CSV table of C-alpha atoms in Angstrom, one decimal:
chain,number,residue,atom,x,y,z
A,1,MET,CA,47.0,-3.9,-3.0
A,2,ARG,CA,48.6,-1.8,-0.3
A,3,TYR,CA,48.0,1.4,-2.3
A,4,LEU,CA,44.4,0.5,-2.9
A,5,LEU,CA,43.9,0.2,0.9
A,6,ILE,CA,45.4,3.6,1.4
A,7,VAL,CA,43.2,5.1,-1.3
A,8,PHE,CA,40.1,3.5,0.2
A,9,ALA,CA,41.1,4.7,3.7
A,10,LEU,CA,41.6,8.3,2.4
A,11,LEU,CA,38.2,8.2,0.6
A,12,ALA,CA,36.5,6.9,3.7
A,13,CYS,CA,37.8,9.9,5.7
A,14,LYS,CA,36.7,12.5,3.1
A,15,GLN,CA,33.6,14.6,3.9
A,16,PRO,CA,30.7,14.0,1.6
A,17,VAL,CA,30.3,16.3,-1.3
A,18,ARG,CA,27.6,19.0,-0.8
A,19,PHE,CA,26.1,20.8,-3.7
A,20,ASN,CA,24.1,23.4,-1.7
A,21,LEU,CA,20.9,22.4,-3.4
A,22,GLY,CA,17.5,22.1,-1.8
A,23,ARG,CA,16.8,22.5,1.9
A,24,ALA,CA,15.8,20.4,4.9
A,25,ALA,CA,12.1,19.4,4.9
A,26,THR,CA,10.0,21.2,7.6
A,27,ALA,CA,8.2,19.2,10.2
A,28,SER,CA,4.8,20.0,8.6
A,29,GLU,CA,6.1,18.8,5.2
A,30,ILE,CA,7.3,15.6,6.7
A,31,LYS,CA,4.0,15.2,8.5
A,32,ALA,CA,2.1,15.6,5.2
A,33,TRP,CA,4.0,12.7,3.7
A,34,ASP,CA,3.8,10.5,6.8
A,35,ILE,CA,0.5,8.8,5.9
A,36,ASP,CA,1.4,5.1,6.2
A,37,VAL,CA,-1.2,2.7,7.5
A,38,ARG,CA,0.0,-0.3,9.3
A,39,PRO,CA,-1.5,-3.8,9.2
A,40,ASP,CA,-3.1,-3.2,12.7
A,41,GLY,CA,-4.8,-0.1,11.4
A,42,THR,CA,-2.5,2.4,13.0
A,43,GLY,CA,-2.5,5.5,10.8
A,44,LEU,CA,-6.0,5.1,9.4
A,45,PRO,CA,-7.7,8.5,9.1
A,46,GLU,CA,-11.1,9.5,10.1
A,47,GLY,CA,-13.8,9.1,7.5
A,48,SER,CA,-15.9,6.3,6.0
A,49,GLY,CA,-17.0,4.7,2.8
A,50,THR,CA,-19.6,2.4,1.4
A,51,VAL,CA,-19.7,-0.3,-1.2
A,52,GLY,CA,-22.2,1.6,-3.3
A,53,ARG,CA,-20.2,4.8,-3.4
A,54,GLY,CA,-17.1,2.8,-4.0
A,55,ARG,CA,-18.7,1.1,-7.0
A,56,GLU,CA,-19.3,4.6,-8.5
A,57,ILE,CA,-15.8,5.8,-7.9
A,58,TYR,CA,-14.3,2.6,-9.2
A,59,ALA,CA,-16.2,2.9,-12.4
A,60,ALA,CA,-15.1,6.5,-12.9
A,61,LYS,CA,-11.4,6.2,-11.8
A,62,CYS,CA,-10.3,2.5,-11.7
A,63,ALA,CA,-12.2,0.5,-14.3
A,64,ILE,CA,-10.1,1.8,-17.3
A,65,CYS,CA,-7.1,-0.1,-15.9
A,66,HIS,CA,-8.6,-2.9,-13.9
A,67,GLY,CA,-11.7,-3.7,-15.9
A,68,LYS,CA,-15.4,-3.1,-15.3
A,69,THR,CA,-15.6,-5.7,-12.5
A,70,GLY,CA,-11.9,-6.0,-11.5
A,71,THR,CA,-11.5,-9.4,-13.2
A,72,GLU,CA,-10.7,-8.2,-16.7
A,73,GLY,CA,-7.6,-6.0,-16.5
A,74,PRO,CA,-5.8,-4.9,-18.8
A,75,TYR,CA,-3.6,-4.2,-15.8
A,76,ASN,CA,-3.6,-5.9,-12.4
A,77,ILE,CA,-6.7,-8.1,-11.8
A,78,LEU,CA,-8.1,-7.2,-8.4
A,79,VAL,CA,-10.9,-9.7,-7.9
A,80,GLY,CA,-10.3,-13.4,-7.3
A,81,ALA,CA,-11.4,-16.0,-4.8
A,82,ILE,CA,-9.0,-17.7,-2.4
A,83,ASP,CA,-9.4,-21.0,-4.4
A,84,ASP,CA,-8.7,-19.2,-7.7
A,85,THR,CA,-6.3,-21.3,-9.8
A,86,THR,CA,-5.5,-18.7,-12.4
A,87,LYS,CA,-2.3,-17.8,-10.5
A,88,ALA,CA,-3.3,-14.1,-10.7
A,89,LYS,CA,-2.5,-12.4,-7.4
A,90,THR,CA,-5.7,-10.6,-6.4
A,91,ILE,CA,-7.0,-8.9,-3.3
A,92,GLY,CA,-9.1,-12.0,-2.6
A,93,ASN,CA,-6.4,-14.6,-2.9
A,94,TYR,CA,-3.2,-12.9,-2.0
A,95,TRP,CA,-3.6,-9.7,0.0
A,96,PRO,CA,-2.8,-10.3,3.8
A,97,TYR,CA,-4.3,-7.2,5.4
A,98,ALA,CA,-7.3,-5.1,4.5
A,99,THR,CA,-5.7,-2.0,6.0
A,100,THR,CA,-2.8,-2.1,3.6
A,101,LEU,CA,-5.2,-2.1,0.7
A,102,PHE,CA,-6.4,1.3,2.0
A,103,ASP,CA,-2.8,2.4,2.3
A,104,TYR,CA,-1.8,1.4,-1.2
A,105,THR,CA,-4.9,2.8,-2.8
A,106,ARG,CA,-4.4,6.2,-1.1
A,107,ARG,CA,-0.8,6.4,-2.0
A,108,ALA,CA,-0.7,5.0,-5.5
A,109,MET,CA,-4.1,5.2,-7.1
A,110,PRO,CA,-5.4,6.2,-9.6
A,111,TYR,CA,-2.4,5.5,-11.6
A,112,ASN,CA,-2.6,8.7,-13.6
A,113,LEU,CA,-3.1,10.9,-10.5
A,114,PRO,CA,-1.8,9.1,-7.3
A,115,GLY,CA,-2.8,10.7,-4.0
A,116,SER,CA,-5.8,12.5,-5.5
A,117,LEU,CA,-8.5,10.5,-3.8
A,118,THR,CA,-10.1,11.8,-0.6
A,119,ASP,CA,-10.0,9.5,2.5
A,120,ASN,CA,-13.7,8.9,2.1
A,121,GLU,CA,-13.2,7.9,-1.5
A,122,VAL,CA,-10.4,5.5,-0.5
A,123,TYR,CA,-12.6,3.9,2.2
A,124,SER,CA,-15.4,3.5,-0.4
A,125,ILE,CA,-13.1,1.9,-3.0
A,126,THR,CA,-11.7,-0.4,-0.4
A,127,ALA,CA,-15.3,-1.4,0.6
A,128,PHE,CA,-16.2,-2.0,-3.0
A,129,LEU,CA,-13.1,-4.1,-3.7
A,130,LEU,CA,-13.5,-6.2,-0.5
A,131,HIS,CA,-17.2,-6.8,-1.4
A,132,ALA,CA,-16.3,-7.7,-5.0
A,133,ASN,CA,-13.9,-10.3,-3.5
A,134,LYS,CA,-16.7,-11.7,-1.3
A,135,ILE,CA,-14.9,-10.7,1.9
A,136,ILE,CA,-17.6,-8.3,3.2
A,137,ASP,CA,-21.3,-7.9,2.5
A,138,SER,CA,-22.7,-4.9,0.7
A,139,THR,CA,-23.9,-3.1,3.8
A,140,THR,CA,-20.6,-3.0,5.7
A,141,GLU,CA,-19.3,0.5,6.2
A,142,MET,CA,-15.5,1.0,6.0
A,143,ASN,CA,-13.9,3.2,8.6
A,144,LYS,CA,-10.9,3.2,10.9
A,145,ARG,CA,-12.6,0.8,13.3
A,146,SER,CA,-14.2,-1.7,10.9
A,147,LEU,CA,-11.3,-2.0,8.4
A,148,PRO,CA,-8.7,-3.5,10.8
A,149,ALA,CA,-11.2,-6.0,12.0
A,150,ILE,CA,-11.4,-7.7,8.6
A,151,VAL,CA,-9.5,-11.0,8.3
A,152,MET,CA,-8.3,-11.5,4.8
A,153,PRO,CA,-8.6,-15.0,3.3
A,154,ALA,CA,-4.9,-15.1,2.4
A,155,ARG,CA,-3.6,-13.9,5.8
A,156,LYS,CA,-3.1,-17.5,6.9
A,157,HIS,CA,-0.6,-18.1,4.1
A,158,PHE,CA,1.8,-15.4,5.4
A,159,VAL,CA,4.3,-16.0,8.2
A,160,ASP,CA,5.2,-13.2,10.7
A,161,ASP,CA,8.8,-12.1,10.6
A,162,ASP,CA,9.9,-12.8,14.2
A,163,ARG,CA,13.6,-12.4,13.6
A,164,GLN,CA,15.3,-10.2,16.2
A,165,GLY,CA,18.7,-8.6,15.7
A,166,GLY,CA,21.3,-9.6,13.1
A,167,PRO,CA,22.3,-7.9,9.9
A,168,GLU,CA,19.4,-9.4,7.9
A,169,VAL,CA,16.8,-7.5,10.0
A,170,LYS,CA,16.2,-3.9,8.9
């Protein structure tokens, strides 16, 4: 046991191995990847989108995975009412913030080409999906001011993390 402690102590003092590969990212490279959108809308870009335009983009780029109306799949079902009893987690019955729908879509969709949608296309798809889930009407324009104002039906089922300090808080 004593020898193990000595070995661990020596390993802890050793400098990390460096392979001299890669380089530090530049400030502009970091800025290009720093595109997160917070629940309060911080980080939303300029631009706008409509339900009609979103319907067209969804049909062209999303329907193959999520179905023609968002209720079929074969992959994640996106449309479902808050009182849906199918246990499928959808935008309408599970998503707590509309702004993070924008964030996720911009980062990860379409599945075969993530990050390829323009901000206006993402606003439009977000509008279409919120309308399909009966959260907004068909005339609501999505932009950095209107999107954070939307109260998602499932928001009330989430609890804010108010922990402060301690090892469990990251």
